[in-house]
mmCIF file of C-alpha atoms in Angstrom:
data_model
loop_
_atom_site.group_PDB
_atom_site.id
_atom_site.type_symbol
_atom_site.label_atom_id
_atom_site.label_comp_id
_atom_site.label_asym_id
_atom_site.label_seq_id
_atom_site.Cartn_x
_atom_site.Cartn_y
_atom_site.Cartn_z
ATOM 1 C CA UNK V 1 -40.975 14.718 71.860
ATOM 2 C CA UNK V 2 -42.222 18.295 71.804
ATOM 3 C CA UNK V 3 -39.996 21.182 72.867
ATOM 4 C CA UNK V 4 -40.806 24.733 73.906
ATOM 5 C CA UNK V 5 -38.812 27.434 72.121
ATOM 6 C CA UNK V 6 -38.302 31.152 72.660
ATOM 7 C CA UNK V 7 -36.998 33.340 69.842
ATOM 8 C CA UNK V 8 -36.023 36.867 70.945
ATOM 9 C CA UNK V 9 -36.445 39.629 68.382
ATOM 10 C CA UNK V 10 -36.144 43.401 68.267
ATOM 11 C CA UNK V 11 -39.093 45.416 69.559
ATOM 12 C CA UNK V 12 -41.393 46.245 66.665
ATOM 13 C CA UNK V 13 -40.542 43.157 64.615
ATOM 14 C CA UNK V 14 -42.740 40.706 66.547
ATOM 15 C CA UNK V 15 -45.616 40.447 64.048
ATOM 16 C CA UNK V 16 -43.258 39.663 61.162
ATOM 17 C CA UNK V 17 -41.346 37.106 63.265
ATOM 18 C CA UNK V 18 -44.553 35.456 64.470
ATOM 19 C CA UNK V 19 -45.818 35.044 60.911
ATOM 20 C CA UNK V 20 -42.520 33.476 59.824
ATOM 21 C CA UNK V 21 -42.561 30.957 62.665
ATOM 22 C CA UNK V 22 -46.211 29.995 62.100
ATOM 23 C CA UNK V 23 -45.403 29.380 58.434
ATOM 24 C CA UNK V 24 -42.839 26.758 59.490
ATOM 25 C CA UNK V 25 -45.563 24.706 61.130
ATOM 26 C CA UNK V 26 -44.763 25.601 64.737
ATOM 27 C CA UNK V 27 -47.514 25.002 67.282
ATOM 28 C CA UNK V 28 -48.962 27.185 70.062
ATOM 29 C CA UNK V 29 -47.221 30.324 68.789
ATOM 30 C CA UNK V 30 -47.413 33.176 71.310
ATOM 31 C CA UNK V 31 -46.236 36.671 70.359
ATOM 32 C CA UNK V 32 -45.218 39.082 73.119
ATOM 33 C CA UNK V 33 -42.919 42.096 73.444
ATOM 34 C CA UNK V 34 -39.516 41.253 72.019
ATOM 35 C CA UNK V 35 -40.031 37.494 71.757
ATOM 36 C CA UNK V 36 -41.941 34.655 70.146
ATOM 37 C CA UNK V 37 -42.726 31.504 72.112
ATOM 38 C CA UNK V 38 -43.661 28.344 70.218
ATOM 39 C CA UNK V 39 -43.593 24.543 70.317
ATOM 40 C CA UNK V 40 -42.481 21.769 68.002
ATOM 41 C CA UNK V 41 -40.391 18.666 67.521
ATOM 42 C CA UNK V 42 -36.627 18.354 67.396
ATOM 43 C CA UNK V 43 -36.569 18.975 63.613
ATOM 44 C CA UNK V 44 -37.850 22.497 64.252
ATOM 45 C CA UNK V 45 -34.477 23.405 65.826
ATOM 46 C CA UNK V 46 -32.808 23.111 62.422
ATOM 47 C CA UNK V 47 -35.741 24.438 60.391
ATOM 48 C CA UNK V 48 -36.169 27.601 62.483
ATOM 49 C CA UNK V 49 -32.472 28.440 62.668
ATOM 50 C CA UNK V 50 -31.982 28.064 58.922
ATOM 51 C CA UNK V 51 -35.183 29.746 57.705
ATOM 52 C CA UNK V 52 -36.367 32.522 60.047
ATOM 53 C CA UNK V 53 -35.141 35.957 58.915
ATOM 54 C CA UNK V 54 -36.266 38.297 61.681
ATOM 55 C CA UNK V 55 -35.347 36.740 65.055
ATOM 56 C CA UNK V 56 -32.037 37.010 66.888
ATOM 57 C CA UNK V 57 -31.692 33.404 68.056
ATOM 58 C CA UNK V 58 -33.656 30.228 68.775
ATOM 59 C CA UNK V 59 -33.530 28.953 72.360
ATOM 60 C CA UNK V 60 -34.932 25.887 74.083
ATOM 61 C CA UNK V 61 -36.928 26.862 77.169
ATOM 62 C CA UNK V 62 -36.092 24.199 79.752
ATOM 63 C CA UNK V 63 -37.761 25.680 82.835
ATOM 64 C CA UNK V 64 -39.693 28.729 84.007
ATOM 65 C CA UNK V 65 -40.404 29.271 87.710
ATOM 66 C CA UNK V 66 -40.359 31.820 90.545
ATOM 67 C CA UNK V 67 -36.989 32.192 92.291
ATOM 68 C CA UNK V 68 -36.356 34.763 95.010
ATOM 69 C CA UNK V 69 -33.642 32.778 96.802
ATOM 70 C CA UNK V 70 -30.510 30.998 95.592
ATOM 71 C CA UNK V 71 -31.948 27.722 96.903
ATOM 72 C CA UNK V 72 -35.049 28.145 94.711
ATOM 73 C CA UNK V 73 -32.872 28.980 91.716
ATOM 74 C CA UNK V 74 -30.684 25.915 92.366
ATOM 75 C CA UNK V 75 -33.604 23.532 92.847
ATOM 76 C CA UNK V 76 -35.326 24.627 89.628
ATOM 77 C CA UNK V 77 -32.164 24.078 87.581
ATOM 78 C CA UNK V 78 -31.389 20.752 89.266
ATOM 79 C CA UNK V 79 -34.873 19.466 88.397
ATOM 80 C CA UNK V 80 -34.105 19.702 84.655
ATOM 81 C CA UNK V 81 -33.024 16.315 83.175
ATOM 82 C CA UNK V 82 -29.679 17.665 81.945
ATOM 83 C CA UNK V 83 -28.268 14.171 81.414
ATOM 84 C CA UNK V 84 -30.793 13.690 78.588
ATOM 85 C CA UNK V 85 -29.506 16.813 76.826
ATOM 86 C CA UNK V 86 -25.792 17.039 77.639
ATOM 87 C CA UNK V 87 -23.231 14.223 77.335
ATOM 88 C CA UNK V 88 -20.765 13.707 80.191
ATOM 89 C CA UNK V 89 -17.972 15.577 78.372
ATOM 90 C CA UNK V 90 -20.110 18.603 77.368
ATOM 91 C CA UNK V 91 -18.821 22.124 77.939
ATOM 92 C CA UNK V 92 -21.639 24.235 79.355
ATOM 93 C CA UNK V 93 -20.834 27.913 79.979
ATOM 94 C CA UNK V 94 -23.615 29.938 81.611
ATOM 95 C CA UNK V 95 -24.661 33.454 80.617
ATOM 96 C CA UNK V 96 -27.171 35.388 82.690
ATOM 97 C CA UNK V 97 -29.226 38.525 83.046
ATOM 98 C CA UNK V 98 -31.406 39.976 85.812
ATOM 99 C CA UNK V 99 -34.008 42.714 85.703
ATOM 100 C CA UNK V 100 -36.299 43.867 88.527
ATOM 101 C CA UNK V 101 -35.539 40.708 90.514
ATOM 102 C CA UNK V 102 -34.554 39.927 94.094
ATOM 103 C CA UNK V 103 -31.603 37.901 92.771
ATOM 104 C CA UNK V 104 -29.826 40.828 91.163
ATOM 105 C CA UNK V 105 -26.217 39.611 91.124
ATOM 106 C CA UNK V 106 -25.727 38.060 87.683
ATOM 107 C CA UNK V 107 -22.328 36.434 88.486
ATOM 108 C CA UNK V 108 -23.817 34.809 91.609
ATOM 109 C CA UNK V 109 -26.819 33.511 89.669
ATOM 110 C CA UNK V 110 -24.582 32.123 86.934
ATOM 111 C CA UNK V 111 -22.498 30.347 89.570
ATOM 112 C CA UNK V 112 -25.579 28.770 91.199
ATOM 113 C CA UNK V 113 -26.921 27.583 87.829
ATOM 114 C CA UNK V 114 -23.549 26.096 86.908
ATOM 115 C CA UNK V 115 -23.331 24.294 90.267
ATOM 116 C CA UNK V 116 -26.816 22.832 89.891
ATOM 117 C CA UNK V 117 -26.071 21.519 86.385
ATOM 118 C CA UNK V 118 -22.808 19.957 87.612
ATOM 119 C CA UNK V 119 -24.578 18.154 90.449
ATOM 120 C CA UNK V 120 -27.346 16.872 88.164
ATOM 121 C CA UNK V 121 -24.928 15.700 85.440
ATOM 122 C CA UNK V 122 -22.696 13.937 87.966
ATOM 123 C CA UNK V 123 -25.703 12.047 89.289
ATOM 124 C CA UNK V 124 -27.296 11.418 85.880
ATOM 125 C CA UNK V 125 -24.120 10.188 84.192
ATOM 126 C CA UNK V 126 -22.779 8.532 87.354
ATOM 127 C CA UNK V 127 -19.425 10.285 87.197
ATOM 128 C CA UNK V 128 -17.382 12.290 89.673
ATOM 129 C CA UNK V 129 -15.702 14.631 87.198
ATOM 130 C CA UNK V 130 -16.960 16.550 84.181
ATOM 131 C CA UNK V 131 -14.044 17.359 81.830
ATOM 132 C CA UNK V 132 -16.005 19.846 79.656
ATOM 133 C CA UNK V 133 -13.768 18.839 76.746
ATOM 134 C CA UNK V 134 -16.572 18.123 74.270
ATOM 135 C CA UNK V 135 -19.038 20.219 72.301
ATOM 136 C CA UNK V 136 -20.249 23.489 73.820
ATOM 137 C CA UNK V 137 -23.835 23.789 75.052
ATOM 138 C CA UNK V 138 -24.541 27.450 75.858
ATOM 139 C CA UNK V 139 -26.841 27.769 78.875
ATOM 140 C CA UNK V 140 -28.671 31.044 79.506
ATOM 141 C CA UNK V 141 -30.483 32.132 82.660
ATOM 142 C CA UNK V 142 -32.861 35.079 82.615
ATOM 143 C CA UNK V 143 -34.443 36.591 85.728
ATOM 144 C CA UNK V 144 -37.327 38.994 85.107
ATOM 145 C CA UNK V 145 -39.490 40.147 88.002
ATOM 146 C CA UNK V 146 -38.390 37.126 90.064
ATOM 147 C CA UNK V 147 -39.268 34.627 87.313
ATOM 148 C CA UNK V 148 -36.303 32.476 86.329
ATOM 149 C CA UNK V 149 -36.138 31.093 82.804
ATOM 150 C CA UNK V 150 -33.478 28.535 81.906
ATOM 151 C CA UNK V 151 -32.553 28.176 78.241
ATOM 152 C CA UNK V 152 -30.270 26.185 75.992
ATOM 153 C CA UNK V 153 -29.141 28.334 73.066
ATOM 154 C CA UNK V 154 -29.379 26.409 69.773
ATOM 155 C CA UNK V 155 -28.080 29.174 67.496
ATOM 156 C CA UNK V 156 -24.610 30.074 68.720
ATOM 157 C CA UNK V 157 -23.766 33.348 66.993
ATOM 158 C CA UNK V 158 -26.788 35.645 66.690
ATOM 159 C CA UNK V 159 -28.948 34.881 63.648
ATOM 160 C CA UNK V 160 -28.250 38.333 62.207
ATOM 161 C CA UNK V 161 -24.817 36.906 61.355
ATOM 162 C CA UNK V 162 -25.771 35.341 58.035
ATOM 163 C CA UNK V 163 -22.205 34.633 56.979
ATOM 164 C CA UNK V 164 -21.994 37.071 54.067
ATOM 165 C CA UNK V 165 -21.058 40.267 55.878
ATOM 166 C CA UNK V 166 -17.506 39.880 57.185
ATOM 167 C CA UNK V 167 -17.004 43.634 57.427
ATOM 168 C CA UNK V 168 -19.456 46.507 57.534
ATOM 169 C CA UNK V 169 -19.456 50.272 57.338
ATOM 170 C CA UNK V 170 -20.100 52.456 60.402
ATOM 171 C CA UNK V 171 -23.369 51.830 62.302
ATOM 172 C CA UNK V 172 -24.682 49.099 60.001
ATOM 173 C CA UNK V 173 -28.298 47.970 59.950
ATOM 174 C CA UNK V 174 -28.697 44.503 61.464
ATOM 175 C CA UNK V 175 -29.586 41.865 58.869
ATOM 176 C CA UNK V 176 -32.613 40.722 60.901
ATOM 177 C CA UNK V 177 -33.963 44.282 60.951
ATOM 178 C CA UNK V 178 -33.269 44.756 57.238
ATOM 179 C CA UNK V 179 -35.240 41.566 56.546
ATOM 180 C CA UNK V 180 -38.157 42.949 58.577
ATOM 181 C CA UNK V 181 -38.141 46.177 56.551
ATOM 182 C CA UNK V 182 -38.111 44.141 53.325
ATOM 183 C CA UNK V 183 -41.187 42.339 54.629
ATOM 184 C CA UNK V 184 -42.921 45.597 55.567
ATOM 185 C CA UNK V 185 -42.100 46.898 52.080
ATOM 186 C CA UNK V 186 -43.821 43.855 50.544
ATOM 187 C CA UNK V 187 -40.824 42.775 48.511
ATOM 188 C CA UNK V 188 -41.849 40.082 46.034
ATOM 189 C CA UNK V 189 -40.125 38.062 43.321
ATOM 190 C CA UNK V 190 -41.026 40.705 40.718
ATOM 191 C CA UNK V 191 -40.097 43.812 42.783
ATOM 192 C CA UNK V 192 -37.710 46.552 41.683
ATOM 193 C CA UNK V 193 -36.039 47.760 44.874
ATOM 194 C CA UNK V 194 -33.813 50.823 45.372
ATOM 195 C CA UNK V 195 -31.644 52.065 48.252
ATOM 196 C CA UNK V 196 -29.863 55.417 47.733
ATOM 197 C CA UNK V 197 -27.875 55.025 50.990
ATOM 198 C CA UNK V 198 -26.967 51.355 50.628
ATOM 199 C CA UNK V 199 -23.730 51.306 52.656
ATOM 200 C CA UNK V 200 -22.521 47.688 52.750
ATOM 201 C CA UNK V 201 -25.652 46.564 50.883
ATOM 202 C CA UNK V 202 -27.612 44.900 53.673
ATOM 203 C CA UNK V 203 -31.110 46.081 52.664
ATOM 204 C CA UNK V 204 -30.566 45.213 48.997
ATOM 205 C CA UNK V 205 -29.144 41.775 49.834
ATOM 206 C CA UNK V 206 -31.870 40.892 52.345
ATOM 207 C CA UNK V 207 -34.546 42.013 49.863
ATOM 208 C CA UNK V 208 -32.956 39.849 47.160
ATOM 209 C CA UNK V 209 -32.848 36.795 49.413
ATOM 210 C CA UNK V 210 -36.496 37.335 50.360
ATOM 211 C CA UNK V 211 -37.510 37.654 46.684
ATOM 212 C CA UNK V 212 -35.613 34.453 45.866
ATOM 213 C CA UNK V 213 -37.032 32.683 48.933
ATOM 214 C CA UNK V 214 -33.416 31.965 49.878
ATOM 215 C CA UNK V 215 -33.110 30.861 53.506
ATOM 216 C CA UNK V 216 -30.851 33.243 55.479
ATOM 217 C CA UNK V 217 -29.030 30.473 57.373
ATOM 218 C CA UNK V 218 -27.774 28.417 54.439
ATOM 219 C CA UNK V 219 -24.271 29.892 54.602
ATOM 220 C CA UNK V 220 -23.509 29.427 58.281
ATOM 221 C CA UNK V 221 -23.344 26.878 61.094
ATOM 222 C CA UNK V 222 -25.290 26.651 64.352
ATOM 223 C CA UNK V 223 -24.451 25.555 67.888
ATOM 224 C CA UNK V 224 -27.067 22.778 67.924
ATOM 225 C CA UNK V 225 -25.416 21.024 64.968
ATOM 226 C CA UNK V 226 -23.112 19.579 67.620
ATOM 227 C CA UNK V 227 -25.842 18.777 70.151
ATOM 228 C CA UNK V 228 -26.095 15.030 70.742
ATOM 229 C CA UNK V 229 -29.916 15.031 71.014
ATOM 230 C CA UNK V 230 -30.428 16.766 67.640
ATOM 231 C CA UNK V 231 -30.092 14.220 64.792
ATOM 232 C CA UNK V 232 -27.700 15.053 61.959
ATOM 233 C CA UNK V 233 -30.541 14.107 59.619
ATOM 234 C CA UNK V 234 -32.592 17.063 60.922
ATOM 235 C CA UNK V 235 -29.978 19.495 59.605
ATOM 236 C CA UNK V 236 -29.526 17.624 56.337
ATOM 237 C CA UNK V 237 -33.268 17.602 55.722
ATOM 238 C CA UNK V 238 -33.733 21.284 56.633
ATOM 239 C CA UNK V 239 -30.869 22.399 54.359
ATOM 240 C CA UNK V 240 -32.042 20.195 51.504
ATOM 241 C CA UNK V 241 -35.591 21.557 51.733
ATOM 242 C CA UNK V 242 -34.331 25.155 51.958
ATOM 243 C CA UNK V 243 -32.167 24.713 48.859
ATOM 244 C CA UNK V 244 -35.061 23.166 46.941
ATOM 245 C CA UNK V 245 -37.326 26.089 47.897
ATOM 246 C CA UNK V 246 -35.098 28.756 46.307
ATOM 247 C CA UNK V 247 -36.849 30.481 43.395
ATOM 248 C CA UNK V 248 -34.583 31.267 40.442
ATOM 249 C CA UNK V 249 -36.478 30.508 37.263
ATOM 250 C CA UNK V 250 -39.403 32.914 37.665
ATOM 251 C CA UNK V 251 -37.683 35.695 39.638
ATOM 252 C CA UNK V 252 -37.685 39.149 38.069
ATOM 253 C CA UNK V 253 -36.419 40.923 41.202
ATOM 254 C CA UNK V 254 -33.682 43.508 40.752
ATOM 255 C CA UNK V 255 -32.109 45.458 43.609
ATOM 256 C CA UNK V 256 -30.254 48.724 43.057
ATOM 257 C CA UNK V 257 -28.046 50.271 45.716
ATOM 258 C CA UNK V 258 -26.089 53.496 45.557
ATOM 259 C CA UNK V 259 -23.857 55.341 47.988
ATOM 260 C CA UNK V 260 -21.531 58.315 47.840
ATOM 261 C CA UNK V 261 -18.698 56.237 49.346
ATOM 262 C CA UNK V 262 -16.762 54.088 46.823
ATOM 263 C CA UNK V 263 -15.441 51.847 49.634
ATOM 264 C CA UNK V 264 -19.017 51.070 50.727
ATOM 265 C CA UNK V 265 -19.967 50.110 47.162
ATOM 266 C CA UNK V 266 -16.973 47.777 46.860
ATOM 267 C CA UNK V 267 -17.985 46.150 50.146
ATOM 268 C CA UNK V 268 -21.636 45.830 49.068
ATOM 269 C CA UNK V 269 -20.619 44.072 45.853
ATOM 270 C CA UNK V 270 -18.425 41.655 47.798
ATOM 271 C CA UNK V 271 -21.218 40.952 50.302
ATOM 272 C CA UNK V 272 -23.739 40.274 47.523
ATOM 273 C CA UNK V 273 -21.369 37.710 45.987
ATOM 274 C CA UNK V 274 -20.886 35.994 49.357
ATOM 275 C CA UNK V 275 -24.668 35.977 49.869
ATOM 276 C CA UNK V 276 -25.232 34.285 46.505
ATOM 277 C CA UNK V 277 -27.387 37.096 45.072
ATOM 278 C CA UNK V 278 -24.865 39.124 43.040
ATOM 279 C CA UNK V 279 -26.743 38.720 39.746
ATOM 280 C CA UNK V 280 -29.823 40.341 41.291
ATOM 281 C CA UNK V 281 -28.021 43.241 43.005
ATOM 282 C CA UNK V 282 -26.505 46.274 41.291
ATOM 283 C CA UNK V 283 -24.415 48.880 43.077
ATOM 284 C CA UNK V 284 -22.956 52.208 41.989
ATOM 285 C CA UNK V 285 -21.307 55.280 43.461
ATOM 286 C CA UNK V 286 -23.881 58.080 43.319
ATOM 287 C CA UNK V 287 -25.119 61.117 45.226
ATOM 288 C CA UNK V 288 -28.694 61.109 46.558
ATOM 289 C CA UNK V 289 -29.209 64.466 44.833
ATOM 290 C CA UNK V 290 -29.149 62.563 41.535
ATOM 291 C CA UNK V 291 -31.465 59.775 42.735
ATOM 292 C CA UNK V 292 -34.167 59.145 40.105
ATOM 293 C CA UNK V 293 -35.955 55.818 40.678
ATOM 294 C CA UNK V 294 -38.682 54.600 38.271
ATOM 295 C CA UNK V 295 -42.344 54.834 39.261
ATOM 296 C CA UNK V 296 -42.651 51.089 39.937
ATOM 297 C CA UNK V 297 -39.777 51.171 42.444
ATOM 298 C CA UNK V 298 -39.928 50.233 46.102
ATOM 299 C CA UNK V 299 -37.444 52.320 48.082
ATOM 300 C CA UNK V 300 -36.039 50.786 51.270
ATOM 301 C CA UNK V 301 -33.399 52.888 52.975
ATOM 302 C CA UNK V 302 -31.587 53.794 56.163
ATOM 303 C CA UNK V 303 -30.297 57.353 55.613
ATOM 304 C CA UNK V 304 -27.283 58.439 57.663
ATOM 305 C CA UNK V 305 -28.404 60.485 60.643
ATOM 306 C CA UNK V 306 -26.721 62.542 63.355
ATOM 307 C CA UNK V 307 -25.194 59.651 65.297
ATOM 308 C CA UNK V 308 -23.506 58.360 62.140
ATOM 309 C CA UNK V 309 -22.678 61.656 60.438
ATOM 310 C CA UNK V 310 -21.737 63.462 63.623
ATOM 311 C CA UNK V 311 -23.703 66.482 62.381
ATOM 312 C CA UNK V 312 -27.480 66.889 62.656
ATOM 313 C CA UNK V 313 -27.574 69.686 60.081
ATOM 314 C CA UNK V 314 -25.852 67.428 57.565
ATOM 315 C CA UNK V 315 -28.402 64.687 58.297
ATOM 316 C CA UNK V 316 -31.232 67.167 57.713
ATOM 317 C CA UNK V 317 -29.717 68.172 54.357
ATOM 318 C CA UNK V 318 -29.513 64.519 53.287
ATOM 319 C CA UNK V 319 -33.166 63.929 54.233
ATOM 320 C CA UNK V 320 -34.272 67.083 52.398
ATOM 321 C CA UNK V 321 -32.436 65.890 49.294
ATOM 322 C CA UNK V 322 -34.140 62.494 49.468
ATOM 323 C CA UNK V 323 -37.559 64.121 49.908
ATOM 324 C CA UNK V 324 -36.948 66.403 46.916
ATOM 325 C CA UNK V 325 -35.922 63.526 44.654
ATOM 326 C CA UNK V 326 -38.876 61.352 45.614
ATOM 327 C CA UNK V 327 -41.242 64.278 45.087
ATOM 328 C CA UNK V 328 -39.856 64.707 41.575
ATOM 329 C CA UNK V 329 -39.772 60.942 40.987
ATOM 330 C CA UNK V 330 -42.805 59.375 42.754
ATOM 331 C CA UNK V 331 -42.463 55.659 43.497
ATOM 332 C CA UNK V 332 -44.708 52.728 44.353
ATOM 333 C CA UNK V 333 -43.621 52.820 47.990
ATOM 334 C CA UNK V 334 -40.881 54.150 50.255
ATOM 335 C CA UNK V 335 -39.928 52.676 53.643
ATOM 336 C CA UNK V 336 -37.339 54.757 55.450
ATOM 337 C CA UNK V 337 -35.841 53.740 58.811
ATOM 338 C CA UNK V 338 -34.102 56.422 60.865
ATOM 339 C CA UNK V 339 -33.495 57.516 64.441
ATOM 340 C CA UNK V 340 -33.971 61.169 63.467
ATOM 341 C CA UNK V 341 -37.195 62.407 65.109
ATOM 342 C CA UNK V 342 -37.215 65.354 62.693
ATOM 343 C CA UNK V 343 -37.276 63.175 59.583
ATOM 344 C CA UNK V 344 -40.799 64.035 58.366
ATOM 345 C CA UNK V 345 -40.119 67.757 58.749
ATOM 346 C CA UNK V 346 -36.873 67.460 56.779
ATOM 347 C CA UNK V 347 -38.398 65.099 54.209
ATOM 348 C CA UNK V 348 -41.297 67.591 53.901
ATOM 349 C CA UNK V 349 -44.017 64.950 53.858
ATOM 350 C CA UNK V 350 -45.962 63.125 56.574
ATOM 351 C CA UNK V 351 -45.771 59.345 56.420
ATOM 352 C CA UNK V 352 -48.876 57.260 55.676
ATOM 353 C CA UNK V 353 -47.842 55.035 58.568
ATOM 354 C CA UNK V 354 -45.028 54.802 61.088
ATOM 355 C CA UNK V 355 -43.676 51.845 63.009
ATOM 356 C CA UNK V 356 -41.325 52.018 65.964
ATOM 357 C CA UNK V 357 -38.364 49.627 65.802
ATOM 358 C CA UNK V 358 -35.030 49.274 67.517
ATOM 359 C CA UNK V 359 -31.709 49.010 65.669
ATOM 360 C CA UNK V 360 -29.654 47.459 68.450
ATOM 361 C CA UNK V 361 -30.297 49.813 71.362
ATOM 362 C CA UNK V 362 -31.207 52.768 69.117
ATOM 363 C CA UNK V 363 -34.941 53.598 68.937
ATOM 364 C CA UNK V 364 -35.960 54.214 65.333
ATOM 365 C CA UNK V 365 -39.062 54.751 63.234
ATOM 366 C CA UNK V 366 -39.909 53.232 59.878
ATOM 367 C CA UNK V 367 -41.668 55.964 57.885
ATOM 368 C CA UNK V 368 -43.923 54.313 55.298
ATOM 369 C CA UNK V 369 -45.039 56.146 52.176
ATOM 370 C CA UNK V 370 -47.413 54.492 49.696
#
């Protein structure tokens, strides 16, 4: 049986995400703003969740239709063969969102969807009561311009939660976004990567995992591992293949992170150990004014800016210092993500290319220097 999937991602990361999903063997891959739509068999649920670095979650698209009345919303949900997906004891909370739609009350829409699923399950399983005492199946309803989409979330926690970062410093970079920047920076198994503002180490760790071809989901669990229609063997096979694909013998990658905050460095070292890449990641307390990377280095960094420092003039001084050090110590490439619109002026050099991305709800730019 073939399923239709939707994987939401941050704006600006779509091309990277689309490439990753195509590489897994997905069919009919369609890339649009903030999401990738694709098709595949049940095994793809496990494979995509475990392997894709740059998307936020993997969802089954169960229905897509126009709904401007509660009756239309109800009928579309009721038409889905829920009894083939959910056992009679399944717990099925409903989360919703509505944008530019006639049905604008999210709580009301959630209630209608829940009611429709209840009615269908009661009929399909031939029961009068649904205890909801079993595994949780997270249902999502999205209304956009009067088009209702009904999803079953297969991921559970967002895929940026890799399992290695239990704590983080202020305003951390999402792991999915860090992985995208590592891809833009063309990190390879022989790369020497530097981050002079490493914080809790996310960019260094994600670059190391990419260089090692280490699947990001190997250290966590997913909601669909408890779904009755997804075979246990699918997860066993996907994990086994991901473990076998890790490169260790031929990898020359080394990642170097520095930060002025000793607590951040201690956290980065702990995170690298939890991520299984400690031997490839090196962290030290250092000031950016002493940053002197070698000429073959690739610099990936997220300098602290006004929202994190609380002082725009301090952010400008940090960016000037980084620009000065990279002028004195030219590198193979530098990929700097920041929300500071004045970055190029402070850095004192125009980027070869720029790409707009979002870190959560914060619009940012990746300034690329070759």
